[in-house]
Tab-separated table of C-alpha atoms and ligand atoms in Angstrom:
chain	number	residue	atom	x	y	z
A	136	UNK	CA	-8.112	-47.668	-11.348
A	137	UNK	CA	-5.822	-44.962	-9.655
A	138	UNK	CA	-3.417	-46.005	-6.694
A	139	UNK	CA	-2.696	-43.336	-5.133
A	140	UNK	CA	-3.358	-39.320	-4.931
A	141	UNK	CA	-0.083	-37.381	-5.581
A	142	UNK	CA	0.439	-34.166	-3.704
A	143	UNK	CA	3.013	-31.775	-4.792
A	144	UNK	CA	3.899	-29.256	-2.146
A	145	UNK	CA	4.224	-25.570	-2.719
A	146	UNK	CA	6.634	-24.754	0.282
A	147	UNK	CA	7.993	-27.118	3.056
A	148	UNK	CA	8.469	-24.478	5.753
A	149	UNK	CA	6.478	-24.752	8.963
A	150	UNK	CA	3.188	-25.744	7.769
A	151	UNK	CA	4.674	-27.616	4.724
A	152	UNK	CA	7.057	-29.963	6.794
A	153	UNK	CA	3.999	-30.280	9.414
A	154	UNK	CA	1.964	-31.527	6.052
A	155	UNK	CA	4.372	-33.858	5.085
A	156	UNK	CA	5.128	-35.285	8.604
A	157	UNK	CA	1.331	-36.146	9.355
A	158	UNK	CA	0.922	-37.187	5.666
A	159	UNK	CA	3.393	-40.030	6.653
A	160	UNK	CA	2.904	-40.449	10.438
A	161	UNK	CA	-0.885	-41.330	9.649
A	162	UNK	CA	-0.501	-42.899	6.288
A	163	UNK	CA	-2.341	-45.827	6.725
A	164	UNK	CA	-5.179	-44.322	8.333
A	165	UNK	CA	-5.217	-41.292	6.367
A	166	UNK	CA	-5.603	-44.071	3.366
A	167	UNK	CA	-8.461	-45.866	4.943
A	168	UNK	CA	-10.315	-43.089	5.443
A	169	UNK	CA	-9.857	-41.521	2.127
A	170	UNK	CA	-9.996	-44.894	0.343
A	171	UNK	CA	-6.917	-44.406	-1.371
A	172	UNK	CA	-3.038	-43.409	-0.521
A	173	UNK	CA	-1.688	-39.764	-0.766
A	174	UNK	CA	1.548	-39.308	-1.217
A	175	UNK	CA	3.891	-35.890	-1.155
A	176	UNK	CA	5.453	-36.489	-5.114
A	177	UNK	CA	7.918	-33.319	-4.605
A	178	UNK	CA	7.962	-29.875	-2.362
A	179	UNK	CA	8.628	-26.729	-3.729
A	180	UNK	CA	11.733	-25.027	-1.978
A	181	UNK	CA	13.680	-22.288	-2.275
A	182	UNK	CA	17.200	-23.426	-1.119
A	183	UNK	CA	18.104	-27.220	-1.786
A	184	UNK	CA	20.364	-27.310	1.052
A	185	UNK	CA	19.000	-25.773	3.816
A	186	UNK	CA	18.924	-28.320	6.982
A	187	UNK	CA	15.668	-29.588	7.704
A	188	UNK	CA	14.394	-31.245	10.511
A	189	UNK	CA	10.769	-33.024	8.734
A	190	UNK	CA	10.968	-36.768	9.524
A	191	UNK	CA	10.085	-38.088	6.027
A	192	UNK	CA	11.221	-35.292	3.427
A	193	UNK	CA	9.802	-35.155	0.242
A	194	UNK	CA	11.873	-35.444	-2.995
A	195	UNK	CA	12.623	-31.521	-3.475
A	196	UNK	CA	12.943	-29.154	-6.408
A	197	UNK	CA	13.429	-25.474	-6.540
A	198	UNK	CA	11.528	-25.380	-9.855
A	199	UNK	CA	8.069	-25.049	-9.410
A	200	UNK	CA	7.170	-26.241	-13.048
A	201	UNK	CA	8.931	-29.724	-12.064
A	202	UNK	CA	5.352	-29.334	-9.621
A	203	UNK	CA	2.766	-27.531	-11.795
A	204	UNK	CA	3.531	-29.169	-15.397
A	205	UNK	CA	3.924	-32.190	-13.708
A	206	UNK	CA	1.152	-34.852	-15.390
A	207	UNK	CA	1.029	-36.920	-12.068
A	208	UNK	CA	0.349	-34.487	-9.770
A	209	UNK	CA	-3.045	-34.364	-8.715
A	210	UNK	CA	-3.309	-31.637	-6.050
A	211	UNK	CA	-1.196	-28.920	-5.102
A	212	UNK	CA	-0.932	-27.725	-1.287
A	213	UNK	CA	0.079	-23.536	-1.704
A	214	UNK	CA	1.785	-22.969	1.988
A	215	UNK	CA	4.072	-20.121	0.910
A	216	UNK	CA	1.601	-17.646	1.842
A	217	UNK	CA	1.692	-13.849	0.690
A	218	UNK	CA	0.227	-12.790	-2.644
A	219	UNK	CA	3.085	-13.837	-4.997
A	220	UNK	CA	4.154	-15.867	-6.327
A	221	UNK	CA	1.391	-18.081	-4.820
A	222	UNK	CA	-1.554	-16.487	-6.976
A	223	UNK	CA	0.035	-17.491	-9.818
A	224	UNK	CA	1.452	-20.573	-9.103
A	225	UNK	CA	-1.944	-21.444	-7.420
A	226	UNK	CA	-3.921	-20.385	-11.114
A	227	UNK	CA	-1.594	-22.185	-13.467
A	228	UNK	CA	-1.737	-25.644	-11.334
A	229	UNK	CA	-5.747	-24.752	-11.647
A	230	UNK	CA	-5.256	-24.698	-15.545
A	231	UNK	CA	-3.146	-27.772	-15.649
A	232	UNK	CA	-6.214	-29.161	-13.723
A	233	UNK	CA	-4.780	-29.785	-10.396
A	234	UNK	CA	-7.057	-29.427	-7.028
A	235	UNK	CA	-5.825	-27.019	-4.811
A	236	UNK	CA	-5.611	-26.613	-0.720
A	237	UNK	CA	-4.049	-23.634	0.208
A	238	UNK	CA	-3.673	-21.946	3.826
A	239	UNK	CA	-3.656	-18.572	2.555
A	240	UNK	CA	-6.137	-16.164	4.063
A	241	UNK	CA	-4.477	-12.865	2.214
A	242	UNK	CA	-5.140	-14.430	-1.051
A	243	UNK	CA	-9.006	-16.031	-0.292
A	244	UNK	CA	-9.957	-12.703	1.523
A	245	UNK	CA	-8.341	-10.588	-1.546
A	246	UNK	CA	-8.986	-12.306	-4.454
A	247	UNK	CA	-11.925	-15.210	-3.396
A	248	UNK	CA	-13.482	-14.463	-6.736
A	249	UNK	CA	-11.097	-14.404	-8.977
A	250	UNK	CA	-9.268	-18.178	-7.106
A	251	UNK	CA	-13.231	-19.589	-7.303
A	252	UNK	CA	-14.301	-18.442	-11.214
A	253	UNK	CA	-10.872	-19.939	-12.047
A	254	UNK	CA	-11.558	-23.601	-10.362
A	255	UNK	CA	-14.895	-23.546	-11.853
A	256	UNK	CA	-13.585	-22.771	-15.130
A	257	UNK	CA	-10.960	-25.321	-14.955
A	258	UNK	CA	-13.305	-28.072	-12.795
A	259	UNK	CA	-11.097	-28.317	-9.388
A	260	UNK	CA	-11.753	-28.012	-6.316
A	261	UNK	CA	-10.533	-25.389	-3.829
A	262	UNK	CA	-10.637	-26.285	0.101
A	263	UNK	CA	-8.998	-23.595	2.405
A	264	UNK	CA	-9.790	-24.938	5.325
A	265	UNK	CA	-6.158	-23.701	7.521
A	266	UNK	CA	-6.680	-20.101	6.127
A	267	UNK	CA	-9.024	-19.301	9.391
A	268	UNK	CA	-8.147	-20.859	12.848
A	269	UNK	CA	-5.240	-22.810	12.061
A	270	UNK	CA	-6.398	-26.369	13.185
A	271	UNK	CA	-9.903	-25.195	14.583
A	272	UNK	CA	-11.989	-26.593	11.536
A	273	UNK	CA	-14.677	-23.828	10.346
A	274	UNK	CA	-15.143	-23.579	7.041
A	275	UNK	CA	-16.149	-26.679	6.207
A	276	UNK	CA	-18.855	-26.464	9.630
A	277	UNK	CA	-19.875	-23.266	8.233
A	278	UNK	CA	-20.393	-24.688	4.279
A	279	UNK	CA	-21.762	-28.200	5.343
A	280	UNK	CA	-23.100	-29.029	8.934
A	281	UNK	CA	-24.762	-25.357	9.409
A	282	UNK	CA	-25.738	-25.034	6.157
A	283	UNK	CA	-29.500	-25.554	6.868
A	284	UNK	CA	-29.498	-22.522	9.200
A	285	UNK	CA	-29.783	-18.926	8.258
A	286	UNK	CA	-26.650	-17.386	10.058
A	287	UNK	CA	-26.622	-13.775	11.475
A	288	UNK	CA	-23.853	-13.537	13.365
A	289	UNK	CA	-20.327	-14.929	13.598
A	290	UNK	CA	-17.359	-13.653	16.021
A	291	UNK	CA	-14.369	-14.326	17.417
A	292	UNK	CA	-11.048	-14.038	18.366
A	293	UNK	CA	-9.255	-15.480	15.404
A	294	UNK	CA	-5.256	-13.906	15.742
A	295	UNK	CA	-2.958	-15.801	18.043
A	296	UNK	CA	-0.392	-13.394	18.602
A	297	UNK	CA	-2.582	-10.515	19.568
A	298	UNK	CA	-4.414	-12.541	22.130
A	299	UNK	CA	-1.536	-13.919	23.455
A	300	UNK	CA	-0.190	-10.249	24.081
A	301	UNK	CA	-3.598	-8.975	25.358
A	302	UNK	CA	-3.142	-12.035	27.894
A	303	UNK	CA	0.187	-10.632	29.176
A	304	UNK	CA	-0.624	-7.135	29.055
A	305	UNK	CA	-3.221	-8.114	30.848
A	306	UNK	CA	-1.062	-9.233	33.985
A	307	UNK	CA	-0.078	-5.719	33.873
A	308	UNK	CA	3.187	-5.755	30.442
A	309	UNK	CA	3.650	-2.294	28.768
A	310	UNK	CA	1.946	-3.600	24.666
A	311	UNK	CA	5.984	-3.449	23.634
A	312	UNK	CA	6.948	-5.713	26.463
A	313	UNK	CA	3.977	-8.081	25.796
A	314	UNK	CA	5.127	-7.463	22.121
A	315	UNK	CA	8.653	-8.077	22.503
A	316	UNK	CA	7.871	-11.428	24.244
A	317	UNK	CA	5.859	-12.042	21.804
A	318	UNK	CA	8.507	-11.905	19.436
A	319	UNK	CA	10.866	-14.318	21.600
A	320	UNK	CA	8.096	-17.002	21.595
A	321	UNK	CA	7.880	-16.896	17.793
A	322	UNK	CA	4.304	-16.070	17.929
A	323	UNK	CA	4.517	-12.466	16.265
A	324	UNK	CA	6.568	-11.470	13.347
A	325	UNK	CA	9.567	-9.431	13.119
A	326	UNK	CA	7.407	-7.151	11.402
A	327	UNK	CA	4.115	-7.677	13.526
A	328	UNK	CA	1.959	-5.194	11.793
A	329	UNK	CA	-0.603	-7.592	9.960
A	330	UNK	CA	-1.236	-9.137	13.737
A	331	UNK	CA	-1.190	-5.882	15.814
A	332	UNK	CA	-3.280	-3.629	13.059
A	333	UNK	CA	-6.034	-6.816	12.933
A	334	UNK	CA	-5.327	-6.949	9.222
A	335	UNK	CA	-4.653	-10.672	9.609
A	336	UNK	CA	-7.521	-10.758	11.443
A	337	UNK	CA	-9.498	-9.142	9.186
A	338	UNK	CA	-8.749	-11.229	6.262
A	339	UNK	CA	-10.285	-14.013	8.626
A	340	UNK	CA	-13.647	-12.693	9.318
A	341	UNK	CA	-14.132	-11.229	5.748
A	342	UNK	CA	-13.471	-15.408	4.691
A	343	UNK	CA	-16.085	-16.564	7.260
A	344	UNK	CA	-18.434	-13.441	6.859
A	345	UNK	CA	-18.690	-14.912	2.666
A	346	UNK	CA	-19.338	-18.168	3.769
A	347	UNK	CA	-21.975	-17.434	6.765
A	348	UNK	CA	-23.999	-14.842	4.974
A	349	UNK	CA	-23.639	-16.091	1.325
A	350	UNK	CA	-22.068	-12.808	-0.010
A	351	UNK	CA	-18.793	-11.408	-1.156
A	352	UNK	CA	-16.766	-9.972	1.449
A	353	UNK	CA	-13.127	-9.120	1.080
A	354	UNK	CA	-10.559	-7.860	3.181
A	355	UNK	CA	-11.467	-4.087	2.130
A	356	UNK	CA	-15.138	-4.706	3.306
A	357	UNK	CA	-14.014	-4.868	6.894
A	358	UNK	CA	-13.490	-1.880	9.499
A	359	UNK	CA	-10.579	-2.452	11.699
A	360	UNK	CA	-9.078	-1.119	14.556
A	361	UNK	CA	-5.753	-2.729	16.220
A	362	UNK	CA	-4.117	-3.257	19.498
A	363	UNK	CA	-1.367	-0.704	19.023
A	364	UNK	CA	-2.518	1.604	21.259
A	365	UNK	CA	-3.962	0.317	24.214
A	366	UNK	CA	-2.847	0.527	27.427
A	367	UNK	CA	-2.012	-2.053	30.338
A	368	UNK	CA	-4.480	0.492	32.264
A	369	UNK	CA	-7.357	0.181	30.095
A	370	UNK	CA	-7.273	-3.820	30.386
A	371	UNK	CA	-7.004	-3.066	34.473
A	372	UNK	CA	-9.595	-1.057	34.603
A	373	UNK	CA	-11.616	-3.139	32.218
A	374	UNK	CA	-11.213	-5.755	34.556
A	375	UNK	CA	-12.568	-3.784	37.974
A	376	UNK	CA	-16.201	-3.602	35.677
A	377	UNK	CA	-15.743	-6.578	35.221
A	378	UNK	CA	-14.547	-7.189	31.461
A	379	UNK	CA	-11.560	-8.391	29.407
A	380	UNK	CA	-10.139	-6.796	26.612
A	381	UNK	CA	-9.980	-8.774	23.073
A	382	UNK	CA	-9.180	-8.334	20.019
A	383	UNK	CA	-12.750	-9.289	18.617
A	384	UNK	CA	-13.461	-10.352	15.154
A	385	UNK	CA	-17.346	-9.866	13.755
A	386	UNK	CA	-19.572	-10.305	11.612
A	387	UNK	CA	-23.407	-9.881	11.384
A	388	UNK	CA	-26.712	-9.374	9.315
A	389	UNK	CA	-28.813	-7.303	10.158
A	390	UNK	CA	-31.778	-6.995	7.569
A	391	UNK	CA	-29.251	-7.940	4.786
A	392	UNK	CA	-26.893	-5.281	5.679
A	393	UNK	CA	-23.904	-6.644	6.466
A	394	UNK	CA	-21.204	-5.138	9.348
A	395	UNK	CA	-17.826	-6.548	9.233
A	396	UNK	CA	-15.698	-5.458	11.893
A	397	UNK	CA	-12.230	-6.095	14.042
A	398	UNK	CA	-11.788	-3.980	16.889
A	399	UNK	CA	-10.552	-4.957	20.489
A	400	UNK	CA	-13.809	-5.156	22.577
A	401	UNK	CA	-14.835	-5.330	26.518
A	402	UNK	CA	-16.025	-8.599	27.032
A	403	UNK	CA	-17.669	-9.635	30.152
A	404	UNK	CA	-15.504	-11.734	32.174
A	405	UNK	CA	-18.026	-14.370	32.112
A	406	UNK	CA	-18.794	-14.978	28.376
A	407	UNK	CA	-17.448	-18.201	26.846
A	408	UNK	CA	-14.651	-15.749	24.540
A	409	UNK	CA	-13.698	-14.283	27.838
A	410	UNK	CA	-11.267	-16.930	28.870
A	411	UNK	CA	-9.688	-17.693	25.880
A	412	UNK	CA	-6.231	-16.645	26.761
A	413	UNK	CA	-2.822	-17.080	25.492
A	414	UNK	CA	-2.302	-17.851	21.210
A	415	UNK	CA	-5.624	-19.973	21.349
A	416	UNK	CA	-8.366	-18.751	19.263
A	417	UNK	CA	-12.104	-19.583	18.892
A	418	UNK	CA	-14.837	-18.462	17.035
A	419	UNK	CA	-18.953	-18.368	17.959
A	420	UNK	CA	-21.360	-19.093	15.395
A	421	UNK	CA	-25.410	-18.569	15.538
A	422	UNK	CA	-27.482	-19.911	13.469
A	423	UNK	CA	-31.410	-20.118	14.222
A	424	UNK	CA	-31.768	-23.878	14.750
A	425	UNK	CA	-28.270	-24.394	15.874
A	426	UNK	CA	-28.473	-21.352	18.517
A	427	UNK	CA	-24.627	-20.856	19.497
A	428	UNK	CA	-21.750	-22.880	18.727
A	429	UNK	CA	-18.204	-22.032	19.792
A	430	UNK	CA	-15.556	-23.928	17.805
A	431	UNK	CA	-12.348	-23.551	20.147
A	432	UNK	CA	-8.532	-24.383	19.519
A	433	UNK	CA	-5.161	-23.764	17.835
A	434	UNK	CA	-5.548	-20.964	15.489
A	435	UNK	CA	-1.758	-21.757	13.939
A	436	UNK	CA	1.474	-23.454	14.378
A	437	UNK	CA	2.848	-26.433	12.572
A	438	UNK	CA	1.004	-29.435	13.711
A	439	UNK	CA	-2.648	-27.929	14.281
A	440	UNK	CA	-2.087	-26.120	10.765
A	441	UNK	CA	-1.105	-28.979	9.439
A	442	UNK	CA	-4.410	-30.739	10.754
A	443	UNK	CA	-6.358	-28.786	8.387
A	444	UNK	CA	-4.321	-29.195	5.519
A	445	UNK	CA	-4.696	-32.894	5.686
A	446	UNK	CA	-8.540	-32.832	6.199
A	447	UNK	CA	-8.484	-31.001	2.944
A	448	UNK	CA	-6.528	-33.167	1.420
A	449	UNK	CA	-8.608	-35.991	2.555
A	450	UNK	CA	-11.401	-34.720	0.811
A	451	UNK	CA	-10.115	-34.209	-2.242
A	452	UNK	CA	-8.980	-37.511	-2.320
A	453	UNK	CA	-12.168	-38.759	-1.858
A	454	UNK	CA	-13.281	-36.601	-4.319
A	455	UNK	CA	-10.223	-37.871	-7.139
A	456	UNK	CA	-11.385	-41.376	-6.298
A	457	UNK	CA	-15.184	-41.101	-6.622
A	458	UNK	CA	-14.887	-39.384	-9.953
A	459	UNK	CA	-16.629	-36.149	-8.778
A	460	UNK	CA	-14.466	-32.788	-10.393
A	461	UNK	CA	-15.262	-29.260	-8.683
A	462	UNK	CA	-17.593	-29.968	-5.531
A	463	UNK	CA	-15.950	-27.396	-3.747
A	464	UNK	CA	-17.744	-23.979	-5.012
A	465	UNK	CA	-18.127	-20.549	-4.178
A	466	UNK	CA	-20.918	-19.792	-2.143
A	467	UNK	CA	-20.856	-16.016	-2.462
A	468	UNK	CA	-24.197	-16.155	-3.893
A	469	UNK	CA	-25.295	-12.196	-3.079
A	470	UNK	CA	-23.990	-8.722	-3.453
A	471	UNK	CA	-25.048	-7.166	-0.087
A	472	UNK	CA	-24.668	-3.959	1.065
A	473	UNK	CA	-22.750	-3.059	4.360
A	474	UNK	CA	-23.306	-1.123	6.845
A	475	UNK	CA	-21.633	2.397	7.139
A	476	UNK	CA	-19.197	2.269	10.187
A	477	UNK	CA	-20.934	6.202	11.266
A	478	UNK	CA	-24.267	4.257	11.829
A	479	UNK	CA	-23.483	1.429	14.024
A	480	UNK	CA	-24.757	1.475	17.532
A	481	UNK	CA	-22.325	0.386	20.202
A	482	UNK	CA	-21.286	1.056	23.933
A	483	UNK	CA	-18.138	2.602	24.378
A	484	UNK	CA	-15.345	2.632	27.274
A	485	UNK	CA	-12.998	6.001	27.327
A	486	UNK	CA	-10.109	6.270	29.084
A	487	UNK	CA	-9.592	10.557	30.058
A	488	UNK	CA	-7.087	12.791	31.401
A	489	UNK	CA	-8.418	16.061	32.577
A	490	UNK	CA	-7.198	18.914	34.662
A	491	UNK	CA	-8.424	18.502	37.950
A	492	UNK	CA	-10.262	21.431	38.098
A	493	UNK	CA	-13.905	22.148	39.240
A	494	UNK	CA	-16.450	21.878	36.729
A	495	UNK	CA	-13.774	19.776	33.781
A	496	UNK	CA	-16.761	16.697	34.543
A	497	UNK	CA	-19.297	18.579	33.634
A	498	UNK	CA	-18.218	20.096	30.361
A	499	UNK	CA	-17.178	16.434	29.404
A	500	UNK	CA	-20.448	15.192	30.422
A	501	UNK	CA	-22.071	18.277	28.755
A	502	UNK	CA	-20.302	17.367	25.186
A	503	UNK	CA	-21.578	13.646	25.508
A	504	UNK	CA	-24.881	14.926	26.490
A	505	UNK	CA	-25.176	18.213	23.466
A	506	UNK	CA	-24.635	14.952	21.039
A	507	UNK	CA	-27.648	13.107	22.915
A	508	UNK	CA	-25.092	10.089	24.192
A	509	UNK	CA	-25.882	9.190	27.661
A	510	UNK	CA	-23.059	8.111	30.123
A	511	UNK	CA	-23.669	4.831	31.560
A	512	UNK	CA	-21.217	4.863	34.639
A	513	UNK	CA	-17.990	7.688	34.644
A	514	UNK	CA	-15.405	7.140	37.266
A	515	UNK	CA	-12.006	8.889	38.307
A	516	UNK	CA	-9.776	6.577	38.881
A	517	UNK	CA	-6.293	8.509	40.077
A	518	UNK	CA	-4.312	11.612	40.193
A	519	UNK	CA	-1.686	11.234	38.062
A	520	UNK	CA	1.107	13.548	37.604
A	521	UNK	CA	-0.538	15.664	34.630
A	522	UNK	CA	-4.055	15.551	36.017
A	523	UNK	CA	-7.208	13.329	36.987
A	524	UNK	CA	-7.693	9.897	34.803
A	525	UNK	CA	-11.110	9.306	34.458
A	526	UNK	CA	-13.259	6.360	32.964
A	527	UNK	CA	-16.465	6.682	31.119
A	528	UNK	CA	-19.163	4.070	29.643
A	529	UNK	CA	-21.335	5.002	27.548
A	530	UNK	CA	-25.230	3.651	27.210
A	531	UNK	CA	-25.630	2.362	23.293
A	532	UNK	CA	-24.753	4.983	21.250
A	533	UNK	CA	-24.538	5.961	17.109
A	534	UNK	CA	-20.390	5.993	16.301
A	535	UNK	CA	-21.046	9.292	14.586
A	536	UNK	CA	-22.659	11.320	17.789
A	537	UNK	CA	-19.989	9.234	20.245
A	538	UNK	CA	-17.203	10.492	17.822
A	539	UNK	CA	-18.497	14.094	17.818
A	540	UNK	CA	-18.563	14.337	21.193
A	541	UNK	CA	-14.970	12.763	21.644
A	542	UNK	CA	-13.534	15.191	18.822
A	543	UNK	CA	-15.685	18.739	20.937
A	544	UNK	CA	-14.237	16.998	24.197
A	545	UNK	CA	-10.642	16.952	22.485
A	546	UNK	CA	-10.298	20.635	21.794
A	547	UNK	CA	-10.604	21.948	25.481
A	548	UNK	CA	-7.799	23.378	26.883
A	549	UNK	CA	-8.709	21.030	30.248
A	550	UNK	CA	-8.676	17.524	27.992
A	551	UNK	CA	-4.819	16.824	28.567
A	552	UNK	CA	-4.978	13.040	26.870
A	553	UNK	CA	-8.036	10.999	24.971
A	554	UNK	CA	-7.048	7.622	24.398
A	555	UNK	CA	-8.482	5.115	21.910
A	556	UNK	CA	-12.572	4.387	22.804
A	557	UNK	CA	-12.779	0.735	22.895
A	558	UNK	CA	-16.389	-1.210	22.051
A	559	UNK	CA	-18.052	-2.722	24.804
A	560	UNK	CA	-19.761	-6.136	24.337
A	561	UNK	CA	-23.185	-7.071	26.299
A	562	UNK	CA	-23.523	-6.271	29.889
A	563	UNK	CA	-21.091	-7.148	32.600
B	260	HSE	N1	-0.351	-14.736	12.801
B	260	HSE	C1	-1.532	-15.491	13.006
B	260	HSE	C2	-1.925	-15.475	14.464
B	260	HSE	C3	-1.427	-16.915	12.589
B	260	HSE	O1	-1.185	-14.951	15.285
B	260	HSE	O2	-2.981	-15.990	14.779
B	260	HSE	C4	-1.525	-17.084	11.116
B	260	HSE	O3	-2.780	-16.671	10.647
């Protein structure tokens, strides 16, 4: 009869040291409710003497072998994040039968088949539960309590750091100011390209779009636009219609044709998505007998990240002590085709400066209207010192004709500045 479940940390930085602290703050609960103890056998770091500040450290090696050859250890939690040396370290504990919980969204969104063939092969399981939303749990909602539904659409907004700037450029912060503070809250990166270019995002929706929808999705699957180049004015204005800006995460079906996008969107100020502000994060399901369901929280940091982890690790416990190897499998059950970005049918907000000439409205209006896109509302909203800013919102339109018309529109001498078109969500 086993004791205990030994966990052998890969990584005790921020989400490691949050592992080990709830590991031991909640011990005896965590115990009860997986009917047997887990305890942190060793952590994988990279510098032995390094300060650190976790309440109950972990006996630490800066071998990883002392971890993955180790006979005792049952499960190994990967929080080192990036693809190596995690992919490997994550396949040989696999083949030295070890379960795995990992928070790493670049490696399930990448390489999803290749982590899943190799814990069926080697009869583990694999829970990723902190990979999307931090501490918001999702994955296991999506695999287990919808399950019985036939989901068609799942969106979001699933990156902190982006949302937290689109909150303070939203009060009116240039994107690098908003960016820059960012950066002094520890929210985005020194390096903040995987937040700003929705990459990170990205490898989020393409892990919930293969759950939801049953199908392979990977990072490469999904169209993305960033935050990089919007404007303080486009969120002001957005607001006067009556919208805020997001970065927006989606996914649908539609007739087994999947779309898989992240692009920042005009939300009406009164949907539920609308007034998630700051680093939090949430994500809507719908299902047909569930309807909507918004799942709403911490989508990182240390303790909420943590939170995840240790649900996972629950499981597996559970798992270790009923005797039951490999419950945990892929569900990417289809191949299905997606949808080409050219086709999809969306309204658009466009942010123009023109010469303020007579007639400059009408040959915009006239390029919208040669590629059949009809202009929903188009308003000039100042002089400024090159010319007239003007707004325009479309009516539902193919990408492909709203692009042609934006690329004829481009090339008069009268367009002095196009900025980026951003997607406009249900009606304000
Ligand atoms: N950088 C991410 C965010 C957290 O800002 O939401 C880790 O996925």
């Amino acid at each position: 009869m086993k004791e205990k479940v030994n966990v052998g940390l890969l990584g005790l930085g921020t989400v490691g040291s949050g592992v080990a602290e709830v590991l031991e703050a909640n011990s005896a609960h965590i115990a009860e409710r997986a009917g047997i103890p887990l305890v942190v056998k060793k952590a994988l770091v990279r510098n032995l003497n390094r300060p650190r500040t976790v309440s109950a450290c972990p006996p630490l090696t800066t071998d990883p072998s002392d971890i993955l050859a180790d006979p005792e250890i049952d499960v190994v939690v990967e929080v080192l994040g990036g693809k190596e040396p995690a992919l490997s370290y994550i396949l040989a504990a696999m083949r030295a039968r070890k379960h795995v919980v990992t928070a790493n969204k670049e490696l399930l969104a990448k390489y999803g088949k290749e982590l899943f063939t190799a814990a069926e092969e080697n009869q583990v399981d694999l829970y990723f539960e902190a990979s999307v939303g931090g501490g918001i749990p999702i994955i296991r909602p999506l695999k287990e309590c919808l399950a019985g539904n036939r989901i068609d659409k799942v969106y979001g907004i699933v990156n902190g750091t982006t949302n937290y700037i689109l909150t303070q450029m939203a009060s009116g912060k240039s994107y690098e100011d908003a960016l820059k503070q960012a950066q002094a809250e520890g929210y985005a990166e020194a390096d903040p390209y995987a937040d700003v270019s929705g990459l990170d995002a990205a490898r989020k929706i393409a892990i919930l779009a293969s759950i939801a929808f049953g199908a392979r999705v990977t990072e490469k699957d999904v169209v993305r636009i960033g935050i990089e180049r919007l404007s303080p004015l486009d969120l002001e204005y957005a607001r006067e219609l009556g919208y805020k800006v997001k970065l927006l995460a989606r996914a649908q079906e539609i007739n087994g044709v999947l779309q898989v996008l992240v692009h920042p969107a005009l939300l009406p100020s009164r949907h539920p998505l609308a007034s998630v502000d700051g680093v939090l994060n949430a994500i809507v399901v719908r299902g047909d007998a569930v309807g909507e369901v918004m799942f709403h929280g911490f989508g990182a940091g240390r303790l909420p990240t943590a939170s995840a982890v240790v649900g996972d690790l629950i499981e597996v416990a559970r798992n270790i002590k009923e005797g039951v190897r490999g419950r945990n499998k892929c569900t990417c059950f289809h191949q299905k085709p997606f949808y080409p970005v050219s086709d999809m049918v969306t309204r658009y907000f466009l942010r123009l400066e023109l010469a303020d000439q007579p007639g400059v409205l009408a040959k915009v209006a006239a390029a919208f209207g040669k590629e059949e896109v009809s202009l929903a509302a188009v308003i000039q909203k100042r002089l400024t010192e090159r010319g007239a800013e003007v707004v325009l919102v479309t009516h539902p339109a193919e990408e492909r004709r709203f692009r042609n018309a934006v690329t004829a529109l481009a090339t008069y001498p009268e367009t002095l500045a196009v900025h980026q078109p951003i997607a406009v969500e249900g009606d304000a």
